Short mmCIF file of N, CA and C in Angstrom, two decimals:
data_model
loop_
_atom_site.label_atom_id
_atom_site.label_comp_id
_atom_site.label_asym_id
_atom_site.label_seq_id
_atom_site.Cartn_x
_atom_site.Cartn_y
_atom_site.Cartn_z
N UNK A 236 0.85 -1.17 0.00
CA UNK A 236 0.00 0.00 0.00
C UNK A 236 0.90 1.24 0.00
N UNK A 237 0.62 2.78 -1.10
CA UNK A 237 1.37 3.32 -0.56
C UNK A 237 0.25 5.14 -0.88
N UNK A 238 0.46 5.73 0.13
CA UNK A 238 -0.19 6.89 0.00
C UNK A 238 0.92 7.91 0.06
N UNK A 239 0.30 8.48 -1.32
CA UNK A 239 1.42 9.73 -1.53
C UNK A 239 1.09 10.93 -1.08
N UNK A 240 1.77 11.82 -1.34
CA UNK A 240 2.13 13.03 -0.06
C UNK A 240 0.65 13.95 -0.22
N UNK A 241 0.29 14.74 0.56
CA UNK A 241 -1.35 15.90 0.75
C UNK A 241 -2.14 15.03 -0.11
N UNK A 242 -2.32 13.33 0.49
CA UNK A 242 -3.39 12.94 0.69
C UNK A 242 -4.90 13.17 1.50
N UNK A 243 -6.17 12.95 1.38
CA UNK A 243 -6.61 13.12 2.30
C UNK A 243 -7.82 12.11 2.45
N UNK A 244 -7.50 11.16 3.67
CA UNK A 244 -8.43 9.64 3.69
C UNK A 244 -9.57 10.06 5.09
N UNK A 245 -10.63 9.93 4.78
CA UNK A 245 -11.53 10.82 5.40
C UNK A 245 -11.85 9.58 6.66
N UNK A 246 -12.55 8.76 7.30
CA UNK A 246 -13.08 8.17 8.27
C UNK A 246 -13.43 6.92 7.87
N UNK A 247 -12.81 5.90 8.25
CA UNK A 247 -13.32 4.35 8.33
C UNK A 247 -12.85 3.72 6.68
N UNK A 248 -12.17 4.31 6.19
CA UNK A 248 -10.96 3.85 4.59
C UNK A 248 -10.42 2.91 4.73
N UNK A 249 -11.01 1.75 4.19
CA UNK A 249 -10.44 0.67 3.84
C UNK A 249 -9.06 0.58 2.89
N UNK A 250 -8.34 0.09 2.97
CA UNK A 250 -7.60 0.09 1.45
C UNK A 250 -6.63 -1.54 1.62
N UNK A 251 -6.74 -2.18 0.68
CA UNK A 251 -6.10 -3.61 0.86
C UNK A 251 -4.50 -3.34 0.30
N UNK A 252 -3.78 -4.36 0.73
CA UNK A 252 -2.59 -4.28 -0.11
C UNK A 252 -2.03 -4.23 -1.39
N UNK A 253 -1.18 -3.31 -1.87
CA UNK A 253 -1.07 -3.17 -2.95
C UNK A 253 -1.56 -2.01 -3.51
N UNK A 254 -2.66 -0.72 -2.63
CA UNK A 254 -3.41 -0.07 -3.12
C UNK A 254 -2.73 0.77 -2.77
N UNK A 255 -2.50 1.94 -4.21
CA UNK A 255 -1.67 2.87 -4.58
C UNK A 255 -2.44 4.37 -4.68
N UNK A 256 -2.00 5.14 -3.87
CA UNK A 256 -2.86 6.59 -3.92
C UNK A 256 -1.69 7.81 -4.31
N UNK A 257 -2.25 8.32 -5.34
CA UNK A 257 -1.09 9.64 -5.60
C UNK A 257 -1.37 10.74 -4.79
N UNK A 258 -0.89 11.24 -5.17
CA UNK A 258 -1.00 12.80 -4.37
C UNK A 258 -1.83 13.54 -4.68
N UNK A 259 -2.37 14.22 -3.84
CA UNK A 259 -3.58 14.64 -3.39
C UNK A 259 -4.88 14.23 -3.85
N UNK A 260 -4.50 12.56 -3.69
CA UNK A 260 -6.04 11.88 -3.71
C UNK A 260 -7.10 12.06 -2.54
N UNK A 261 -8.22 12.27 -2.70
CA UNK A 261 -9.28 12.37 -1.62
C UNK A 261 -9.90 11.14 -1.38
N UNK A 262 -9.88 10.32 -0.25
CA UNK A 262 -10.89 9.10 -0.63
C UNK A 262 -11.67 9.53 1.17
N UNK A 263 -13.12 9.37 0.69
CA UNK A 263 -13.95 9.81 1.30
C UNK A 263 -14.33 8.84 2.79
N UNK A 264 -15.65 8.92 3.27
CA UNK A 264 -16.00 7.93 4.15
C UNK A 264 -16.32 6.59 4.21
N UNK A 265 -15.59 5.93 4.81
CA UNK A 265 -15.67 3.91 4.24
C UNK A 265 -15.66 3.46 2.70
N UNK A 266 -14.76 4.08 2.23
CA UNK A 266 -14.49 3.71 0.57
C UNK A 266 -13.92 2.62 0.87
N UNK A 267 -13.49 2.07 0.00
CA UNK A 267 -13.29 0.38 0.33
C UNK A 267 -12.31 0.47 -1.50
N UNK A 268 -10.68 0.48 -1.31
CA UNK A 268 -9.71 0.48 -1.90
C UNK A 268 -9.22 -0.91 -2.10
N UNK A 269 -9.57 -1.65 -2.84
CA UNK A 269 -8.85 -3.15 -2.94
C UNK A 269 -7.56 -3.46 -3.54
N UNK A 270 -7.45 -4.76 -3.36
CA UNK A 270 -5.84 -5.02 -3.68
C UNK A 270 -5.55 -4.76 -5.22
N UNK A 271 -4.20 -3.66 -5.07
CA UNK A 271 -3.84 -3.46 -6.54
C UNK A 271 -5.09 -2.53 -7.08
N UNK A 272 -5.16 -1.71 -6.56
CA UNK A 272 -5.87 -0.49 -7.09
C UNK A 272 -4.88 0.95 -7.12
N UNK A 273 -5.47 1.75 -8.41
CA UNK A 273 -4.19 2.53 -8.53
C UNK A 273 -5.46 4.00 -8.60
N UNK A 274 -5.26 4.60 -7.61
CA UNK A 274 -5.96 5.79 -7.61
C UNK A 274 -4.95 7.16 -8.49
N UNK A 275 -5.21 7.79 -9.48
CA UNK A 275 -4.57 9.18 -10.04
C UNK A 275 -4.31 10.16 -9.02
N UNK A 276 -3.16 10.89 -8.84
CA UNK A 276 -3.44 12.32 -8.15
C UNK A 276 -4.24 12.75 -8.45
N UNK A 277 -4.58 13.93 -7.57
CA UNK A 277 -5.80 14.67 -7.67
C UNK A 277 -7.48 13.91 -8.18
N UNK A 278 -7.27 12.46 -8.07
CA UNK A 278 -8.70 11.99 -7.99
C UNK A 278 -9.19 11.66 -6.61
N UNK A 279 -10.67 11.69 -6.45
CA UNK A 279 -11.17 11.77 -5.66
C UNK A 279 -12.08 10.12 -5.26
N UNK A 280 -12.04 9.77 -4.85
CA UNK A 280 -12.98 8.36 -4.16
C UNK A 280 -14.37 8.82 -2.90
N UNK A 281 -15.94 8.81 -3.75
CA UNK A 281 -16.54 9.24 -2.83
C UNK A 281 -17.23 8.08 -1.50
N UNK A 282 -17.77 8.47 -0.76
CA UNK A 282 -18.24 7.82 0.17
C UNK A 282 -18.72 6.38 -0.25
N UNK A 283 -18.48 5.08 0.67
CA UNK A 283 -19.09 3.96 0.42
C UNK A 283 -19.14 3.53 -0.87
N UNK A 284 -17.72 4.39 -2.19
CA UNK A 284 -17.19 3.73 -2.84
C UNK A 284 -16.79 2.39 -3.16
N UNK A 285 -16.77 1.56 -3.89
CA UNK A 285 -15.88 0.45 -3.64
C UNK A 285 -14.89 0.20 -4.95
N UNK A 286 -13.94 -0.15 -4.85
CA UNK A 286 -13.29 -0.13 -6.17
C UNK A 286 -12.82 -1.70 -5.94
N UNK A 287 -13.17 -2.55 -7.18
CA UNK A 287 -12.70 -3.77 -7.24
C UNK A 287 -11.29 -4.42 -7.67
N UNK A 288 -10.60 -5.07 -7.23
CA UNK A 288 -9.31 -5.55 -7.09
C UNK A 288 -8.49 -5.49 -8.36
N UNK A 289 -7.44 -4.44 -8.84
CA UNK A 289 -7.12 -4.29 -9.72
C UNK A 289 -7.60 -3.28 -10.31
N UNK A 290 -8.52 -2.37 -10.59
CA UNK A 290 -9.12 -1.51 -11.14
C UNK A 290 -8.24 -0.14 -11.28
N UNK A 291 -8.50 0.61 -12.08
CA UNK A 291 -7.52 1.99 -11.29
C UNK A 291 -8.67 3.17 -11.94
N UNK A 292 -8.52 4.69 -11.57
CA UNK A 292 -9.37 5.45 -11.62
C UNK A 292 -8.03 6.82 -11.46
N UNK A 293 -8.40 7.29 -12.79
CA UNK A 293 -7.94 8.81 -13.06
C UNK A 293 -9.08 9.64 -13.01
N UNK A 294 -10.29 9.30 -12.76
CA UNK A 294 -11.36 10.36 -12.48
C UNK A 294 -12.27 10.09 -11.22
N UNK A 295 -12.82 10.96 -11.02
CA UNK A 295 -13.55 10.80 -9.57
C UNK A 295 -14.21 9.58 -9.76
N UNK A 296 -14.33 8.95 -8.76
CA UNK A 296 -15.51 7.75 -7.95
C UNK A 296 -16.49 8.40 -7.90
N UNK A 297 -18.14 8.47 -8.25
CA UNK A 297 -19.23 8.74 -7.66
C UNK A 297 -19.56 7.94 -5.74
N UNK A 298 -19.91 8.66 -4.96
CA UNK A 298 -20.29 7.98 -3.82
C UNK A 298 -21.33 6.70 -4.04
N UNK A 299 -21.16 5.59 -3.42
CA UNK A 299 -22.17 4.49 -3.42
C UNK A 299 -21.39 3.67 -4.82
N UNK A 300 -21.23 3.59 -5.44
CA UNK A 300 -20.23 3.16 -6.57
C UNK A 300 -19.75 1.81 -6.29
N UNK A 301 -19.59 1.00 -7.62
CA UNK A 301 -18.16 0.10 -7.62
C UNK A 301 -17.96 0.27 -8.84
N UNK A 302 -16.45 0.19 -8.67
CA UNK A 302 -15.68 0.91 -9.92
C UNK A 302 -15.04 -0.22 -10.29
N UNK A 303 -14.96 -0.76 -11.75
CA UNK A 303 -14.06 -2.09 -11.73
C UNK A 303 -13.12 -1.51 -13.21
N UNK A 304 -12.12 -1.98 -13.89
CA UNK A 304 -11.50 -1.97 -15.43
C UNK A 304 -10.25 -0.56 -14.68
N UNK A 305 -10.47 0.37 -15.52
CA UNK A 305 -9.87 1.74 -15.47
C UNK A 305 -11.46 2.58 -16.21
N UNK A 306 -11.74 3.65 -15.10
CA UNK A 306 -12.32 4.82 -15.21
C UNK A 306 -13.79 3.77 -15.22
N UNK A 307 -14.41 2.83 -15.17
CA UNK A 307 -15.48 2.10 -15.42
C UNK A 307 -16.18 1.73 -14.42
N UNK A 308 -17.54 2.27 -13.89
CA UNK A 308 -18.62 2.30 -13.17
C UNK A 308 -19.43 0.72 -13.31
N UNK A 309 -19.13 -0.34 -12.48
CA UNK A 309 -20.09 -1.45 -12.44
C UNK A 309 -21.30 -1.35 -12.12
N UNK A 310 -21.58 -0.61 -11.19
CA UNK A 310 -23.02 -0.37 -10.38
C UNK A 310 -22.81 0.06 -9.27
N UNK A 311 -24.23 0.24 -8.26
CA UNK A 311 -23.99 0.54 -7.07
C UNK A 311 -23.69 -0.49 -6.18
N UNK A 312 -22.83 -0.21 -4.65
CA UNK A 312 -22.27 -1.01 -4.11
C UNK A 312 -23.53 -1.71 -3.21
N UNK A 313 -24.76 -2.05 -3.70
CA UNK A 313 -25.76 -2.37 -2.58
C UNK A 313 -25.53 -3.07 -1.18
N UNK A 314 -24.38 -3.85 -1.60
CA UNK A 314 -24.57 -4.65 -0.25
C UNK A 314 -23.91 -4.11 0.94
N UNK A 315 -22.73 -2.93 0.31
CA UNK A 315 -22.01 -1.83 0.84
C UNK A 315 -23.01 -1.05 1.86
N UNK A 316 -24.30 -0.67 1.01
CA UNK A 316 -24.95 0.49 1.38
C UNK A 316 -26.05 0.28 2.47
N UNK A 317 -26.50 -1.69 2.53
CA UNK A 317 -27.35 -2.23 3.59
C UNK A 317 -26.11 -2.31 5.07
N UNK A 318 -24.95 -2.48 4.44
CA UNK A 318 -24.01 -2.90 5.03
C UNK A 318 -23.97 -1.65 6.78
N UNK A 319 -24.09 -0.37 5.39
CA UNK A 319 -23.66 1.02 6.19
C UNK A 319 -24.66 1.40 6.63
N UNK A 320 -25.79 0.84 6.91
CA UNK A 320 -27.21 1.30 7.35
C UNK A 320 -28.13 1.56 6.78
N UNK A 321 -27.64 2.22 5.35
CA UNK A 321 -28.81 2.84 3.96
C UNK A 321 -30.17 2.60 4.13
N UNK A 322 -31.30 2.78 4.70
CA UNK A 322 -32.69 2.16 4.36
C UNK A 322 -33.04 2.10 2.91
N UNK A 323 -33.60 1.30 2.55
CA UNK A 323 -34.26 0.31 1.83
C UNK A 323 -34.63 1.98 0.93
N UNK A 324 -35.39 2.86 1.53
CA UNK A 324 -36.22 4.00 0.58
C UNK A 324 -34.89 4.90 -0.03
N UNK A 325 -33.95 4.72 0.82
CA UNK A 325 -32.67 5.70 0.11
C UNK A 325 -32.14 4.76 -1.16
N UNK A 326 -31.58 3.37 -0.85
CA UNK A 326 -30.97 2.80 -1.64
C UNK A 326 -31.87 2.59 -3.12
N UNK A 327 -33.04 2.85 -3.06
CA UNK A 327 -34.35 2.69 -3.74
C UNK A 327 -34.13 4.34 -4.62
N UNK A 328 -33.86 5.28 -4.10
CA UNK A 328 -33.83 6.70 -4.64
C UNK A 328 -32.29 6.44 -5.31
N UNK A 329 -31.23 6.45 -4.62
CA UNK A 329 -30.16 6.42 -5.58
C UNK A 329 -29.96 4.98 -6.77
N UNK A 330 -30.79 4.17 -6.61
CA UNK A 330 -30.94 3.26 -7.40
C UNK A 330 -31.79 4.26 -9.31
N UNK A 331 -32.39 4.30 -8.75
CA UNK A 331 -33.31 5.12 -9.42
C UNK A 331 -32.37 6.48 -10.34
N UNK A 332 -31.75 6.94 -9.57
CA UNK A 332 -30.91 8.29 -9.72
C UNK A 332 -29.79 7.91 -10.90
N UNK A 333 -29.18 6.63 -10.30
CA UNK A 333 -27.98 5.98 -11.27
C UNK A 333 -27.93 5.51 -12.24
N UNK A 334 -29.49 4.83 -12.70
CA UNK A 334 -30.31 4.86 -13.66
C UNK A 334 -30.96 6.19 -14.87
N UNK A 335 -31.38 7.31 -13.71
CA UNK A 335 -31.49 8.36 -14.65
C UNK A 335 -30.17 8.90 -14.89
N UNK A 336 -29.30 9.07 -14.43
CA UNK A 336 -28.04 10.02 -14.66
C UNK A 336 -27.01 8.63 -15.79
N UNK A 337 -27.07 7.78 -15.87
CA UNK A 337 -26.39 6.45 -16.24
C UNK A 337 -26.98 5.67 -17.20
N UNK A 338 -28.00 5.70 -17.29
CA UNK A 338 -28.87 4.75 -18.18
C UNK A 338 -29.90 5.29 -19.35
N UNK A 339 -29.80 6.60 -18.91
CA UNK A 339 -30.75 7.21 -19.98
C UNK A 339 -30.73 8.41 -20.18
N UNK A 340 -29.61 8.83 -20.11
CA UNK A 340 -28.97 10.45 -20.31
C UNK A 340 -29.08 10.17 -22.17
N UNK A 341 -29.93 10.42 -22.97
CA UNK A 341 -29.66 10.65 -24.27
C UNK A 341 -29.12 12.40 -24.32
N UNK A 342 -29.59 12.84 -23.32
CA UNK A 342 -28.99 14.54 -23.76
C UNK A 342 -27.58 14.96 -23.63
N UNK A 343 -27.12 13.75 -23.03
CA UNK A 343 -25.66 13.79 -21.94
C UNK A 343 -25.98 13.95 -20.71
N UNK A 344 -24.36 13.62 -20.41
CA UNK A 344 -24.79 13.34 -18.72
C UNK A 344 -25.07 14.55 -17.80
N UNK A 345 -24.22 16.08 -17.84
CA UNK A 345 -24.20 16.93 -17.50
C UNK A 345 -25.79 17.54 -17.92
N UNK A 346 -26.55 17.31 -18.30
CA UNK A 346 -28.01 17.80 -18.69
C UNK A 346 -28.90 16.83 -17.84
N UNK A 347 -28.37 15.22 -17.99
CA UNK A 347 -28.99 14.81 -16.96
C UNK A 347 -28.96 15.03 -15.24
N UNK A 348 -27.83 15.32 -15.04
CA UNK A 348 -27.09 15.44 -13.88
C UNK A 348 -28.44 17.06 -13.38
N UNK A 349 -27.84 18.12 -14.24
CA UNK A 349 -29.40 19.19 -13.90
C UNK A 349 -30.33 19.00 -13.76
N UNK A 350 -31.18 17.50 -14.94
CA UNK A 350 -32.81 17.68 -14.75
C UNK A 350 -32.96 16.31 -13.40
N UNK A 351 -31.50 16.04 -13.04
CA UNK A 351 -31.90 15.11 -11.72
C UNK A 351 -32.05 15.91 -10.14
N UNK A 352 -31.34 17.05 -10.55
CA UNK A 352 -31.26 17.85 -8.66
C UNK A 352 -32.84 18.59 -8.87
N UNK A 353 -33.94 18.51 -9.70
CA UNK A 353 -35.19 19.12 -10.07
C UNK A 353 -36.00 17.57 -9.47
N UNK A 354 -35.34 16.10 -9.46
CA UNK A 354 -36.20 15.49 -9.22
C UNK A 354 -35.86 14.28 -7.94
N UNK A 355 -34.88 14.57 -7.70
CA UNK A 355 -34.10 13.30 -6.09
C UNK A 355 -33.81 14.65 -5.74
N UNK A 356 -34.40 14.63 -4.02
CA UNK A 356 -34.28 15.37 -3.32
C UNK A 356 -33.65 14.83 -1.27
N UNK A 357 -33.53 13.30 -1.89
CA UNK A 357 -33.11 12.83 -0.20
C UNK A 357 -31.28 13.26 0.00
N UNK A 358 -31.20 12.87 1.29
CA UNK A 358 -30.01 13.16 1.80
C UNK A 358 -28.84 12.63 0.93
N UNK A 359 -29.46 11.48 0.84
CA UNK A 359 -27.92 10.30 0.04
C UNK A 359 -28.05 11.21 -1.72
N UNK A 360 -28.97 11.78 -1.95
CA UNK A 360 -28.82 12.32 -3.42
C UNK A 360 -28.33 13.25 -3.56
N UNK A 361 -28.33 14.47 -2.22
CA UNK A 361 -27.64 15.73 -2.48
C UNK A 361 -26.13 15.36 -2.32
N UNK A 362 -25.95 14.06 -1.11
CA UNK A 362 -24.68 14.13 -1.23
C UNK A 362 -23.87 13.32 -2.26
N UNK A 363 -24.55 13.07 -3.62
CA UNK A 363 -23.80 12.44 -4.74
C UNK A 363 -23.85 13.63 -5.90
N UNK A 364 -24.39 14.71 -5.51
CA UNK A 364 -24.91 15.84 -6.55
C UNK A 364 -24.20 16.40 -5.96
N UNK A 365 -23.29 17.13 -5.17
CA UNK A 365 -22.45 17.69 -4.07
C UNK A 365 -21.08 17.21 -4.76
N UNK A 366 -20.91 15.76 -4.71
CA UNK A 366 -19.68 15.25 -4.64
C UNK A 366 -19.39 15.74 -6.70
N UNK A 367 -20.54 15.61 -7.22
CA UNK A 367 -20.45 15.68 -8.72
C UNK A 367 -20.26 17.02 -9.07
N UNK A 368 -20.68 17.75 -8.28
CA UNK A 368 -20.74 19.57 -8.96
C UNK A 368 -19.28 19.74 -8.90
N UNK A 369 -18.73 19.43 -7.83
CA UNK A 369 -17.55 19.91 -7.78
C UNK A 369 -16.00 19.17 -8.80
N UNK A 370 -16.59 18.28 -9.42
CA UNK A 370 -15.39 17.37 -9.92
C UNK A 370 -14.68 17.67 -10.91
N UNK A 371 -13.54 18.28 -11.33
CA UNK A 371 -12.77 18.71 -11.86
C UNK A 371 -11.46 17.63 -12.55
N UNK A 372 -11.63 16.15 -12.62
CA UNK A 372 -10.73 15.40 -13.49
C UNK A 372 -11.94 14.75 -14.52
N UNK A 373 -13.11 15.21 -14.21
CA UNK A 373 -13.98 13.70 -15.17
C UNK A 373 -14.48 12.75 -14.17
N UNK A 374 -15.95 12.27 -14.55
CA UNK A 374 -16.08 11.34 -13.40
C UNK A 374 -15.96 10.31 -14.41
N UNK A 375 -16.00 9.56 -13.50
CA UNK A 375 -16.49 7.99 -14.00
C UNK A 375 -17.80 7.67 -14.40
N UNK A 376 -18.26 6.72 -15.56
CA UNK A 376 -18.98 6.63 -16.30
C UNK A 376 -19.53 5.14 -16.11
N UNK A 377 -20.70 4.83 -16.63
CA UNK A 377 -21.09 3.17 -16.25
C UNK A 377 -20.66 2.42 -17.45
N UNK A 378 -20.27 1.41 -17.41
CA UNK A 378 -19.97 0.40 -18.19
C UNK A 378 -21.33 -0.12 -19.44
N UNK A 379 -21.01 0.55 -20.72
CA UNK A 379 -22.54 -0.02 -21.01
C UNK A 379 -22.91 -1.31 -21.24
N UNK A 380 -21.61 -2.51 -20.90
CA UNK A 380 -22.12 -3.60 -20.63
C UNK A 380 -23.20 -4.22 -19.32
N UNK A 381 -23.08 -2.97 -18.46
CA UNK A 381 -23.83 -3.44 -17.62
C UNK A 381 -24.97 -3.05 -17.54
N UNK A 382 -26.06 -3.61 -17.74
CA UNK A 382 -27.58 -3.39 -18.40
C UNK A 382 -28.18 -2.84 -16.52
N UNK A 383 -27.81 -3.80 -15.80
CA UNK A 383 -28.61 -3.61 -14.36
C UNK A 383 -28.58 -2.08 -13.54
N UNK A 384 -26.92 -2.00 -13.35
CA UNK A 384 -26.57 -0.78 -12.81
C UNK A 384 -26.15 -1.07 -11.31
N UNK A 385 -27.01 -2.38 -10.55
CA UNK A 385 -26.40 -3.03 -9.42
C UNK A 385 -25.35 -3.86 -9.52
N UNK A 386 -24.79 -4.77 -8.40
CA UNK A 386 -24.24 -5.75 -8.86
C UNK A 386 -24.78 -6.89 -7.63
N UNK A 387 -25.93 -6.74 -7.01
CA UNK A 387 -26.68 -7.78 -6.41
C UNK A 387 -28.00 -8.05 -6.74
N UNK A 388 -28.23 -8.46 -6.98
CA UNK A 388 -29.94 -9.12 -7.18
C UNK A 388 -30.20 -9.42 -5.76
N UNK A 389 -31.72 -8.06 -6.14
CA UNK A 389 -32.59 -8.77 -4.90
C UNK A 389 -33.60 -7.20 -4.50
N UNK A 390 -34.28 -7.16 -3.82
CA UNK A 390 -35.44 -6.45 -3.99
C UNK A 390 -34.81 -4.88 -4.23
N UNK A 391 -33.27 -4.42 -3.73
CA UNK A 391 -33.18 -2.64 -4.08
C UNK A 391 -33.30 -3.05 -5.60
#
């Protein structure tokens, strides 16, 4: 593992061995850094992130996320998010959200990203619309092999 210099690892940061952070990476609350993950300087990892073993990311993590390839959005981390307490009606709203901003942006994403803060209004949504306004390398994008947008089956 090695974290490079004006890092900043916020509360309860997992990171397995092998997991590489440049300088002035941000990784947020209980992100979950696996083995042989290569975070960019100046990228950011948001909350209850998860990045899968090997993966690396030159652009921000969305919060609730698993990130697998390079720069590639698998879905949300559901079992992460029952894990961290999430009720059932939140994980249900950002389910929904990752879908509109991810799955059916024909206008682009930045147009979707606007006509979504007009329609998710819970806590867990401002703070993924929060983490997005501000992102300045590029976020990460969903994989369009992945039709679901989760990566568990089961009622979220």
């Amino acid at each position: 593992m090695h974290v490079a210099h004006n890092c900043r690892l916020h509360n309860a940061v997992i990171m397995a061995n092998g997991a590489l952070l440049g300088g002035h990476a941000e990784i947020f609350d209980r992100a979950f850094i696996s083995g042989n993950c290569m975070v960019h300087q100046f990228t950011r990892v948001g909350t209850l992130a998860l990045m899968q073993g090997g993966s690396a990311a030159s652009k921000d993590v969305p919060p609730f996320t698993i990130t697998h390839h390079i720069n590639t959005l698998a879905g949300l981390d559901v079992v992460g998010m029952r894990r961290a307490g999430i009720n059932s009606a939140d994980r249900l709203e950002l389910k929904k959200l990752y879908h509109f901003l991810y799955r059916a942006p024909d206008h682009g994403f930045r147009n979707a990203l606007a006509a979504a803060q007009g329609q998710f209004s819970s806590g867990v949504a401002r703070q993924v619309f929060e983490f997005l306004s501000v992102a300045k390398r590029g976020i990460c994008m969903a994989s369009s092999s992945r039709a679901t947008g989760t990566q568990e089956t089961g009622e979220d």
